[in-house]
Amino acid sequence: MTQEYEITIGLETHIQLNTVTKAFCGCKADSWNDAPNTNICPICSGQPGSLPAVNKAMVEKGLMLCLAMNSNVNLTSYFDRKNYMYADLPSGYQVTQDNRPIGVGGYLDFTMDDGREVRVHIHNLHMEEDAGKTKNEGDIRLIDMNRCGVPLIEMVTMPDLHSADEAATYLMRLRQLLRWIGVSEANMERAHLRCDANVSIAPKGSKTLGKKCEIKNINSIEAVRTAISFEIQRQIREVEAGRKIEQWTIEWDNDAQVLRKMRSKETAADYRYFREPNLMPVVISPEFYEDVKRRMPEMPWARRARFMSDFGLPAYDASILTADRETSEFFEAACRTYAGDHKRVSNWMMNEVLRVVNEKGVPLSELAIRPEDLAEIIKLVDAKTVNTSTGKSLVDKVLETGKKPAEIVKELGLGLVSDEGAIKEVCRKIVDANPKEVASYRGGKETLIGWFVGQVMKEMRGKADPEMAKAILTELLKG
Ligand code: ZN
Ligand code: MN
């Protein structure tokens, strides 16, 4: 019998907050498009004698994230210096929060693809500044300090994750939440969301956790899945070969898709944390706290539940329509102007509107279609003013022209012909022109009715009311 293992994973995520300016100076926070070292000042480049000041927007966004994660907020928190020497850290220390961070505890719930509910507890959330970027070109080391002082929230989970899949799903859920509450663009390619994973294994049923290894700087959801799977396999191979797991820091090389040992783990004491003397304590007043709390949007999981209860949506639809805030708001606004079955609005959203969003790869807000346009199109189909396929083409026409659906129907003459006399005339023509099909229909092949309706629709360029055409043809074919 093969040994089974209990896998234990904890994640540390670094989240770049989307503030206008950096954490402690007036430099622009986002310098993605800037040339190296053009977006720095004496404060963020660590010049002696410069004095930092806390960016209120960082505290506000940090507080929002604490509230979303159900964390306990420390109304007074402190900044500390984490001392280490590294070429891309010009001051020789990182300003972070050590023993009194902004948020303590909390949790995030998410659902796995198989429907299993997982709750991940949070150890703490702390505010800190980012370091610069190092690039090696041959034997030359290049330093870009643009990212020095960019505001981050580091969020540390408890070891509550038990597979690479759970870790990846947690991260997707977190990314959704960050965008939803608007504190980060959470674009992993731009390093807005970076992740370190602590991984350990132990024989199933064992009371003690195995030694953990830390994988550094994983920068995509797919990499989280692969890097953690590889590390679990490596540890199992070690144990089964009779070797001990040593506490390593490991680097994920995404280009080569391999793990590399960086160093044996340093201890916390090496950083010589002490209170940052140049910054005042961060004090959140009860008024500020209440104000931020009041402005928090409805959370995605609450909205998902509400879409199921208020609009009668299946769980699948509700999940898709609350994947991002914009889609959920579009859907809800369309429902408000549509009195019929809201599952219909959901189908049109998923099949037509989100199809276009995916095809064009642009956010919903940049498309020319408004929620009331979608509701109007569905109403036109319901009233049989147009058929379903014309309705679908109306979505594209609204996008092209920005005009109202009813206006387009009128201009292009897209309305269904429900004039019985006109349809009857065409039906007669089709029946007369196809004696072979008529004979075989009359001989018992009644499924041919669909073919006859198709011929009438073709003749009338899709504008006949298909149900009326079917009724007339059935009558005529009786003979
Ligand atoms: Zn600066
Ligand atoms: Mn950190």
Short mmCIF file of C-alpha atoms and ligand atoms in Angstrom, two decimals:
data_model
loop_
_atom_site.label_atom_id
_atom_site.label_comp_id
_atom_site.label_asym_id
_atom_site.label_seq_id
_atom_site.Cartn_x
_atom_site.Cartn_y
_atom_site.Cartn_z
CA MET A 1 0.00 0.00 0.00
CA THR A 2 1.33 3.40 -0.87
CA GLN A 3 1.66 6.03 1.82
CA GLU A 4 -0.82 8.89 1.65
CA TYR A 5 0.21 12.42 2.59
CA GLU A 6 -1.45 15.37 4.18
CA ILE A 7 -0.50 18.48 2.25
CA THR A 8 -0.42 21.82 4.04
CA ILE A 9 -0.08 25.15 2.27
CA GLY A 10 -0.06 28.71 3.52
CA LEU A 11 0.13 31.71 1.19
CA GLU A 12 1.64 35.14 1.58
CA THR A 13 0.31 37.51 -1.03
CA HIS A 14 1.65 40.94 -1.84
CA ILE A 15 -1.08 43.15 -3.20
CA GLN A 16 -0.24 46.41 -4.96
CA LEU A 17 -2.79 49.04 -3.97
CA ASN A 18 -4.04 51.26 -6.80
CA THR A 19 -3.41 54.57 -5.08
CA VAL A 20 -2.42 57.62 -7.13
CA THR A 21 0.80 58.23 -5.19
CA LYS A 22 3.30 56.03 -3.37
CA ALA A 23 3.11 54.97 0.29
CA PHE A 24 5.25 57.71 1.86
CA CYS A 25 5.97 60.33 -0.84
CA GLY A 26 4.25 62.16 -3.69
CA CYS A 27 5.67 60.09 -6.54
CA LYS A 28 3.23 58.38 -8.89
CA ALA A 29 2.47 54.84 -7.67
CA ASP A 30 2.01 53.30 -11.11
CA SER A 31 5.13 53.57 -13.24
CA TRP A 32 4.52 50.61 -15.53
CA ASN A 33 5.16 52.67 -18.65
CA ASP A 34 7.95 54.83 -17.25
CA ALA A 35 11.65 54.61 -18.07
CA PRO A 36 13.77 53.20 -15.19
CA ASN A 37 14.49 55.56 -12.28
CA THR A 38 12.36 58.43 -13.63
CA ASN A 39 9.66 58.18 -10.98
CA ILE A 40 11.61 58.61 -7.76
CA CYS A 41 12.38 61.29 -5.17
CA PRO A 42 14.68 61.64 -2.13
CA ILE A 43 12.13 59.84 0.08
CA CYS A 44 11.48 56.70 -1.96
CA SER A 45 15.11 56.43 -3.08
CA GLY A 46 16.25 56.41 0.55
CA GLN A 47 18.24 59.66 0.74
CA PRO A 48 19.48 60.61 4.21
CA GLY A 49 17.49 63.37 5.86
CA SER A 50 14.32 62.89 3.82
CA LEU A 51 11.07 62.60 5.76
CA PRO A 52 8.27 60.22 4.79
CA ALA A 53 4.55 60.80 5.46
CA VAL A 54 1.77 58.18 5.36
CA ASN A 55 -0.52 58.22 2.31
CA LYS A 56 -4.11 58.32 3.58
CA ALA A 57 -5.37 56.49 0.48
CA MET A 58 -3.16 53.52 1.38
CA VAL A 59 -4.73 53.35 4.84
CA GLU A 60 -8.22 53.67 3.38
CA LYS A 61 -7.69 50.86 0.88
CA GLY A 62 -6.01 48.75 3.55
CA LEU A 63 -9.02 49.25 5.79
CA MET A 64 -11.38 48.29 2.94
CA LEU A 65 -9.50 45.05 2.42
CA CYS A 66 -9.60 44.30 6.18
CA LEU A 67 -13.37 44.81 6.15
CA ALA A 68 -13.80 42.58 3.09
CA MET A 69 -11.71 39.84 4.75
CA ASN A 70 -13.64 40.06 8.03
CA SER A 71 -10.44 41.00 9.85
CA ASN A 72 -10.18 42.75 13.18
CA VAL A 73 -8.95 46.26 12.49
CA ASN A 74 -6.33 47.79 14.75
CA LEU A 75 -7.51 51.39 14.96
CA THR A 76 -3.96 52.25 15.96
CA SER A 77 -1.20 50.49 14.06
CA TYR A 78 2.51 51.16 13.63
CA PHE A 79 5.15 51.05 10.95
CA ASP A 80 8.42 49.22 11.59
CA ARG A 81 11.73 48.91 9.82
CA LYS A 82 12.68 45.52 8.45
CA ASN A 83 16.44 45.74 8.00
CA TYR A 84 18.21 43.94 5.23
CA MET A 85 20.79 44.83 2.63
CA TYR A 86 19.84 44.39 -0.94
CA ALA A 87 20.78 46.32 -4.03
CA ASP A 88 17.20 47.26 -4.92
CA LEU A 89 16.41 48.48 -1.39
CA PRO A 90 18.22 51.86 -1.31
CA SER A 91 17.50 52.73 2.34
CA GLY A 92 18.72 49.37 3.66
CA TYR A 93 15.36 48.69 5.28
CA GLN A 94 11.78 48.14 4.23
CA VAL A 95 9.07 50.12 5.99
CA THR A 96 6.45 47.55 6.96
CA GLN A 97 4.20 46.65 9.88
CA ASP A 98 5.48 43.99 12.24
CA ASN A 99 3.90 43.57 15.66
CA ARG A 100 0.89 45.83 15.28
CA PRO A 101 -0.43 45.56 11.72
CA ILE A 102 -3.65 47.15 10.42
CA GLY A 103 -5.58 43.87 10.33
CA VAL A 104 -5.52 40.69 12.42
CA GLY A 105 -7.44 37.50 11.71
CA GLY A 106 -10.31 37.17 9.25
CA TYR A 107 -11.15 34.66 6.57
CA LEU A 108 -12.10 34.16 2.94
CA ASP A 109 -14.59 31.53 1.78
CA PHE A 110 -14.65 30.07 -1.69
CA THR A 111 -16.17 27.17 -3.58
CA MET A 112 -14.14 24.59 -5.47
CA ASP A 113 -15.25 23.37 -8.92
CA ASP A 114 -16.63 20.21 -7.33
CA GLY A 115 -18.86 22.34 -5.08
CA ARG A 116 -16.78 21.88 -1.92
CA GLU A 117 -16.70 24.95 0.36
CA VAL A 118 -13.31 26.01 1.69
CA ARG A 119 -12.58 28.61 4.37
CA VAL A 120 -9.10 30.06 4.60
CA HIS A 121 -8.26 31.92 7.79
CA ILE A 122 -6.06 34.98 7.66
CA HIS A 123 -3.22 35.50 10.09
CA ASN A 124 -2.75 39.21 9.46
CA LEU A 125 -2.80 42.02 6.90
CA HIS A 126 -0.05 44.61 6.99
CA MET A 127 0.82 47.70 5.01
CA GLU A 128 4.31 48.06 3.59
CA GLU A 129 6.34 49.56 0.77
CA ASP A 130 7.62 47.68 -2.24
CA ALA A 131 11.32 47.40 -3.10
CA GLY A 132 12.86 48.18 -6.49
CA LYS A 133 13.53 45.86 -9.38
CA THR A 134 16.80 44.15 -10.21
CA LYS A 135 17.71 43.03 -13.69
CA ASN A 136 20.82 41.12 -14.62
CA GLU A 137 22.38 41.76 -18.03
CA GLY A 138 25.39 39.55 -18.34
CA ASP A 139 27.63 40.45 -15.40
CA ILE A 140 26.02 43.85 -15.00
CA ARG A 141 23.30 44.32 -12.42
CA LEU A 142 20.74 47.02 -13.25
CA ILE A 143 18.56 48.62 -10.57
CA ASP A 144 15.24 50.33 -11.25
CA MET A 145 13.88 52.18 -8.21
CA ASN A 146 10.54 53.24 -9.73
CA ARG A 147 8.78 50.61 -7.71
CA CYS A 148 10.45 51.59 -4.42
CA GLY A 149 7.79 52.91 -2.03
CA VAL A 150 4.79 51.57 -3.97
CA PRO A 151 2.08 50.75 -1.38
CA LEU A 152 1.44 47.08 -0.73
CA ILE A 153 -0.73 45.04 1.55
CA GLU A 154 0.84 41.77 2.54
CA MET A 155 -1.76 39.25 3.52
CA VAL A 156 -0.71 36.05 5.27
CA THR A 157 -3.01 33.04 5.46
CA MET A 158 -3.06 30.30 8.06
CA PRO A 159 -1.95 26.88 6.71
CA ASP A 160 -5.51 26.05 5.68
CA LEU A 161 -4.98 25.02 2.07
CA HIS A 162 -4.49 21.36 1.22
CA SER A 163 -3.81 21.15 -2.52
CA ALA A 164 -2.33 23.16 -5.37
CA ASP A 165 -5.84 23.43 -6.76
CA GLU A 166 -7.16 24.99 -3.55
CA ALA A 167 -4.28 27.48 -3.53
CA ALA A 168 -5.02 28.49 -7.13
CA THR A 169 -8.75 28.82 -6.44
CA TYR A 170 -8.08 30.94 -3.34
CA LEU A 171 -5.95 33.26 -5.43
CA MET A 172 -8.61 33.60 -8.13
CA ARG A 173 -11.17 34.40 -5.46
CA LEU A 174 -8.86 36.97 -3.91
CA ARG A 175 -8.18 38.58 -7.30
CA GLN A 176 -11.93 38.85 -7.91
CA LEU A 177 -12.44 40.45 -4.49
CA LEU A 178 -9.61 42.99 -4.91
CA ARG A 179 -11.04 44.21 -8.20
CA TRP A 180 -14.58 44.13 -6.83
CA ILE A 181 -13.82 46.45 -3.90
CA GLY A 182 -11.52 48.51 -6.13
CA VAL A 183 -8.33 48.46 -4.05
CA SER A 184 -6.04 46.90 -6.67
CA GLU A 185 -5.98 46.20 -10.40
CA ALA A 186 -4.73 42.76 -9.32
CA ASN A 187 -3.04 42.23 -12.66
CA MET A 188 -0.57 39.41 -12.04
CA GLU A 189 1.44 40.07 -15.22
CA ARG A 190 2.17 43.52 -13.85
CA ALA A 191 3.08 42.10 -10.43
CA HIS A 192 0.08 43.74 -8.73
CA LEU A 193 -0.54 40.42 -7.05
CA ARG A 194 2.43 38.22 -6.12
CA CYS A 195 2.45 35.14 -4.08
CA ASP A 196 4.85 33.14 -1.89
CA ALA A 197 3.74 29.65 -0.89
CA ASN A 198 4.77 27.67 2.18
CA VAL A 199 4.41 23.98 1.44
CA SER A 200 4.83 20.95 3.69
CA ILE A 201 3.79 17.32 3.68
CA ALA A 202 3.23 14.80 6.46
CA PRO A 203 2.04 11.19 6.48
CA LYS A 204 -1.77 11.14 6.67
CA GLY A 205 -2.95 11.02 10.28
CA SER A 206 0.34 12.40 11.61
CA LYS A 207 -0.01 14.92 14.46
CA THR A 208 2.97 17.04 13.52
CA LEU A 209 3.43 19.14 10.40
CA GLY A 210 6.39 18.43 8.15
CA LYS A 211 9.18 21.00 7.63
CA LYS A 212 7.97 23.67 5.25
CA CYS A 213 9.66 25.08 2.19
CA GLU A 214 8.85 28.48 0.82
CA ILE A 215 8.41 29.08 -2.90
CA LYS A 216 9.08 32.73 -3.72
CA ASN A 217 7.50 35.09 -6.22
CA ILE A 218 4.95 33.08 -8.07
CA ASN A 219 3.37 35.43 -10.54
CA SER A 220 0.40 33.79 -12.20
CA ILE A 221 -2.49 31.54 -11.20
CA GLU A 222 -1.16 28.84 -13.49
CA ALA A 223 2.30 29.12 -11.93
CA VAL A 224 0.77 28.71 -8.45
CA ARG A 225 -0.80 25.48 -9.58
CA THR A 226 2.34 24.13 -11.27
CA ALA A 227 4.97 25.30 -8.78
CA ILE A 228 3.09 23.95 -5.75
CA SER A 229 2.37 20.61 -7.48
CA PHE A 230 6.06 20.26 -8.35
CA GLU A 231 7.11 21.06 -4.79
CA ILE A 232 4.66 18.51 -3.32
CA GLN A 233 6.05 15.87 -5.69
CA ARG A 234 9.63 16.80 -4.78
CA GLN A 235 8.94 16.50 -1.05
CA ILE A 236 7.21 13.13 -1.49
CA ARG A 237 10.20 11.87 -3.51
CA GLU A 238 12.59 13.03 -0.76
CA VAL A 239 10.63 11.37 2.03
CA GLU A 240 10.19 8.14 0.09
CA ALA A 241 13.92 8.02 -0.60
CA GLY A 242 14.45 8.14 3.15
CA ARG A 243 15.76 11.73 3.20
CA LYS A 244 14.71 14.56 5.51
CA ILE A 245 13.03 17.69 4.18
CA GLU A 246 15.18 20.71 4.89
CA GLN A 247 13.71 24.17 5.29
CA TRP A 248 14.57 25.80 2.01
CA THR A 249 13.65 28.94 0.20
CA ILE A 250 12.92 27.99 -3.39
CA GLU A 251 12.52 30.08 -6.50
CA TRP A 252 10.05 29.27 -9.27
CA ASP A 253 11.60 29.82 -12.69
CA ASN A 254 8.56 30.32 -14.86
CA ASP A 255 10.43 30.33 -18.18
CA ALA A 256 12.14 27.02 -17.49
CA GLN A 257 9.16 25.71 -15.46
CA VAL A 258 11.47 24.44 -12.70
CA LEU A 259 12.02 25.04 -8.98
CA ARG A 260 15.47 26.16 -7.81
CA LYS A 261 16.87 26.23 -4.30
CA MET A 262 17.80 29.83 -3.35
CA ARG A 263 18.98 29.49 0.25
CA SER A 264 18.41 27.86 3.60
CA LYS A 265 15.78 29.86 5.45
CA GLU A 266 16.84 32.92 7.45
CA THR A 267 15.18 33.47 10.83
CA ALA A 268 12.97 36.44 11.72
CA ALA A 269 15.60 37.83 14.12
CA ASP A 270 17.88 38.57 11.19
CA TYR A 271 15.69 41.51 10.21
CA ARG A 272 16.13 43.42 13.50
CA TYR A 273 12.69 44.99 13.37
CA PHE A 274 12.17 48.26 15.21
CA ARG A 275 9.58 51.03 15.17
CA GLU A 276 10.01 53.44 12.24
CA PRO A 277 10.99 56.67 14.01
CA ASN A 278 10.06 59.01 11.15
CA LEU A 279 6.38 58.05 10.97
CA MET A 280 3.53 58.74 13.38
CA PRO A 281 1.31 55.83 14.44
CA VAL A 282 -1.54 55.20 11.99
CA VAL A 283 -4.71 56.21 13.81
CA ILE A 284 -8.05 55.40 12.23
CA SER A 285 -10.76 57.55 13.80
CA PRO A 286 -14.16 55.97 14.50
CA GLU A 287 -15.67 58.45 12.00
CA PHE A 288 -13.25 57.44 9.24
CA TYR A 289 -13.85 53.76 10.01
CA GLU A 290 -17.63 54.16 9.82
CA ASP A 291 -17.42 56.24 6.67
CA VAL A 292 -15.30 53.63 4.86
CA LYS A 293 -17.54 50.83 6.12
CA ARG A 294 -20.65 52.61 4.84
CA ARG A 295 -19.09 53.01 1.38
CA MET A 296 -18.19 49.32 1.04
CA PRO A 297 -20.01 47.68 -1.88
CA GLU A 298 -22.15 44.58 -1.47
CA MET A 299 -19.71 41.63 -1.46
CA PRO A 300 -19.69 39.28 -4.48
CA TRP A 301 -20.84 36.25 -2.47
CA ALA A 302 -23.75 38.21 -0.99
CA ARG A 303 -24.76 39.45 -4.43
CA ARG A 304 -24.51 35.92 -5.84
CA ALA A 305 -26.88 34.65 -3.14
CA ARG A 306 -29.25 37.54 -3.79
CA PHE A 307 -29.30 36.89 -7.56
CA MET A 308 -30.36 33.31 -6.77
CA SER A 309 -33.10 34.31 -4.34
CA ASP A 310 -34.36 37.54 -5.97
CA PHE A 311 -34.03 36.64 -9.64
CA GLY A 312 -34.41 32.85 -9.40
CA LEU A 313 -31.05 32.20 -11.07
CA PRO A 314 -29.32 28.81 -10.89
CA ALA A 315 -26.01 28.80 -8.97
CA TYR A 316 -24.02 28.56 -12.20
CA ASP A 317 -25.61 31.68 -13.71
CA ALA A 318 -25.27 33.59 -10.44
CA SER A 319 -21.55 32.79 -10.26
CA ILE A 320 -20.87 33.93 -13.82
CA LEU A 321 -22.89 37.11 -13.46
CA THR A 322 -21.07 38.06 -10.24
CA ALA A 323 -17.57 37.23 -11.52
CA ASP A 324 -16.97 40.96 -11.66
CA ARG A 325 -18.84 43.94 -10.31
CA GLU A 326 -19.52 45.56 -13.66
CA THR A 327 -21.22 42.47 -15.10
CA SER A 328 -23.34 42.07 -11.97
CA GLU A 329 -24.43 45.70 -12.11
CA PHE A 330 -25.24 45.50 -15.83
CA PHE A 331 -27.35 42.39 -15.26
CA GLU A 332 -29.21 43.89 -12.34
CA ALA A 333 -29.93 47.11 -14.21
CA ALA A 334 -31.27 45.12 -17.19
CA CYS A 335 -33.52 43.14 -14.84
CA ARG A 336 -34.91 46.35 -13.39
CA THR A 337 -36.30 47.37 -16.78
CA TYR A 338 -37.49 43.89 -17.74
CA ALA A 339 -40.60 42.50 -16.09
CA GLY A 340 -40.45 38.97 -17.52
CA ASP A 341 -38.50 35.89 -16.41
CA HIS A 342 -35.05 37.04 -15.26
CA LYS A 343 -33.50 33.74 -16.31
CA ARG A 344 -34.07 35.02 -19.85
CA VAL A 345 -32.01 38.13 -19.10
CA SER A 346 -29.31 35.86 -17.66
CA ASN A 347 -29.25 33.74 -20.84
CA TRP A 348 -28.99 36.80 -23.06
CA MET A 349 -26.25 38.23 -20.85
CA MET A 350 -24.18 35.06 -20.90
CA ASN A 351 -24.76 34.03 -24.51
CA GLU A 352 -24.71 37.40 -26.24
CA VAL A 353 -23.27 40.23 -24.15
CA LEU A 354 -20.45 38.29 -22.47
CA ARG A 355 -19.68 36.60 -25.78
CA VAL A 356 -18.94 40.02 -27.27
CA VAL A 357 -16.92 41.02 -24.18
CA ASN A 358 -14.79 37.90 -24.62
CA GLU A 359 -14.44 38.32 -28.39
CA LYS A 360 -13.40 41.95 -28.16
CA GLY A 361 -11.41 41.56 -24.96
CA VAL A 362 -12.62 44.90 -23.62
CA PRO A 363 -14.51 45.72 -20.42
CA LEU A 364 -18.28 45.86 -20.55
CA SER A 365 -18.27 49.59 -19.78
CA GLU A 366 -16.44 50.28 -23.05
CA LEU A 367 -19.14 48.67 -25.16
CA ALA A 368 -21.90 50.80 -26.64
CA ILE A 369 -24.68 48.58 -25.30
CA ARG A 370 -26.54 49.67 -22.16
CA PRO A 371 -28.58 47.46 -19.79
CA GLU A 372 -31.83 49.02 -21.03
CA ASP A 373 -30.87 48.15 -24.63
CA LEU A 374 -30.57 44.49 -23.70
CA ALA A 375 -33.91 44.57 -21.88
CA GLU A 376 -35.49 46.23 -24.94
CA ILE A 377 -34.13 43.56 -27.29
CA ILE A 378 -35.56 40.79 -25.13
CA LYS A 379 -38.88 42.61 -25.02
CA LEU A 380 -38.90 42.90 -28.84
CA VAL A 381 -38.35 39.13 -29.07
CA ASP A 382 -41.03 38.45 -26.44
CA ALA A 383 -43.53 40.59 -28.38
CA LYS A 384 -42.57 38.76 -31.60
CA THR A 385 -41.66 42.06 -33.21
CA VAL A 386 -38.42 40.28 -34.18
CA ASN A 387 -37.42 36.62 -34.01
CA THR A 388 -34.63 35.31 -31.75
CA SER A 389 -31.90 35.33 -34.39
CA THR A 390 -32.72 38.91 -35.39
CA GLY A 391 -32.67 39.75 -31.67
CA LYS A 392 -29.15 38.36 -31.41
CA SER A 393 -28.02 40.34 -34.44
CA LEU A 394 -29.52 43.43 -32.80
CA VAL A 395 -26.95 43.10 -30.01
CA ASP A 396 -24.19 43.45 -32.60
CA LYS A 397 -25.97 46.30 -34.38
CA VAL A 398 -26.40 48.27 -31.16
CA LEU A 399 -22.67 47.77 -30.53
CA GLU A 400 -21.80 49.01 -34.02
CA THR A 401 -24.12 52.00 -34.15
CA GLY A 402 -24.90 52.89 -30.52
CA LYS A 403 -28.53 53.32 -31.60
CA LYS A 404 -31.58 52.08 -29.72
CA PRO A 405 -32.79 48.58 -30.71
CA ALA A 406 -36.32 49.69 -31.70
CA GLU A 407 -34.82 52.43 -33.89
CA ILE A 408 -32.62 49.87 -35.68
CA VAL A 409 -35.57 47.54 -36.26
CA LYS A 410 -37.52 50.39 -37.83
CA GLU A 411 -34.65 51.71 -39.96
CA LEU A 412 -33.60 48.35 -41.35
CA GLY A 413 -37.10 46.89 -41.60
CA LEU A 414 -36.15 43.95 -39.41
CA GLY A 415 -39.61 43.48 -37.91
CA LEU A 416 -41.33 40.15 -38.29
CA VAL A 417 -44.10 39.90 -40.87
CA SER A 418 -47.15 38.66 -39.03
CA ASP A 419 -49.55 39.57 -41.81
CA GLU A 420 -51.34 36.26 -42.29
CA GLY A 421 -52.20 36.89 -45.93
CA ALA A 422 -48.58 37.58 -46.90
CA ILE A 423 -47.25 34.51 -45.10
CA LYS A 424 -50.01 32.32 -46.55
CA GLU A 425 -49.09 33.38 -50.07
CA VAL A 426 -45.47 32.32 -49.59
CA CYS A 427 -46.50 29.06 -47.90
CA ARG A 428 -48.69 28.17 -50.88
CA LYS A 429 -45.84 28.90 -53.28
CA ILE A 430 -43.48 26.60 -51.35
CA VAL A 431 -46.03 23.77 -51.16
CA ASP A 432 -46.75 24.03 -54.92
CA ALA A 433 -43.06 24.06 -55.82
CA ASN A 434 -42.15 20.93 -53.85
CA PRO A 435 -44.54 18.07 -54.74
CA LYS A 436 -42.01 15.36 -53.76
CA GLU A 437 -41.64 16.67 -50.18
CA VAL A 438 -45.42 17.18 -49.95
CA ALA A 439 -46.00 13.54 -50.91
CA SER A 440 -43.51 12.24 -48.43
CA TYR A 441 -44.98 14.45 -45.67
CA ARG A 442 -48.42 13.13 -46.45
CA GLY A 443 -46.98 9.61 -46.51
CA GLY A 444 -46.15 10.01 -42.80
CA LYS A 445 -42.82 11.86 -42.65
CA GLU A 446 -44.20 14.68 -40.52
CA THR A 447 -40.80 15.88 -39.37
CA LEU A 448 -40.54 17.55 -42.79
CA ILE A 449 -42.64 20.38 -41.37
CA GLY A 450 -39.44 21.93 -40.07
CA TRP A 451 -37.98 21.89 -43.59
CA PHE A 452 -41.09 23.62 -45.00
CA VAL A 453 -40.95 26.31 -42.30
CA GLY A 454 -37.26 26.76 -43.15
CA GLN A 455 -38.10 27.31 -46.84
CA VAL A 456 -40.71 29.94 -45.95
CA MET A 457 -38.27 31.71 -43.62
CA LYS A 458 -35.63 31.67 -46.35
CA GLU A 459 -38.06 33.08 -48.89
CA MET A 460 -39.08 35.85 -46.46
CA ARG A 461 -35.48 36.50 -45.38
CA GLY A 462 -36.11 35.38 -41.81
CA LYS A 463 -38.83 37.88 -41.17
CA ALA A 464 -41.88 35.59 -41.07
CA ASP A 465 -43.36 34.74 -37.70
CA PRO A 466 -42.24 31.08 -37.63
CA GLU A 467 -45.12 29.88 -35.48
CA MET A 468 -47.68 31.41 -37.80
CA ALA A 469 -45.89 29.91 -40.82
CA LYS A 470 -45.91 26.50 -39.15
CA ALA A 471 -49.65 26.68 -38.43
CA ILE A 472 -50.47 27.72 -42.01
CA LEU A 473 -48.24 25.01 -43.53
CA THR A 474 -49.74 22.30 -41.32
CA GLU A 475 -53.17 23.34 -42.55
CA LEU A 476 -52.12 23.41 -46.23
CA LEU A 477 -50.29 20.07 -46.06
CA LYS A 478 -53.35 18.28 -44.71
CA GLY A 479 -54.37 18.20 -48.36
ZN ZN B 1 9.14 59.28 -4.14
MN MN B 2 6.31 41.64 2.56
#
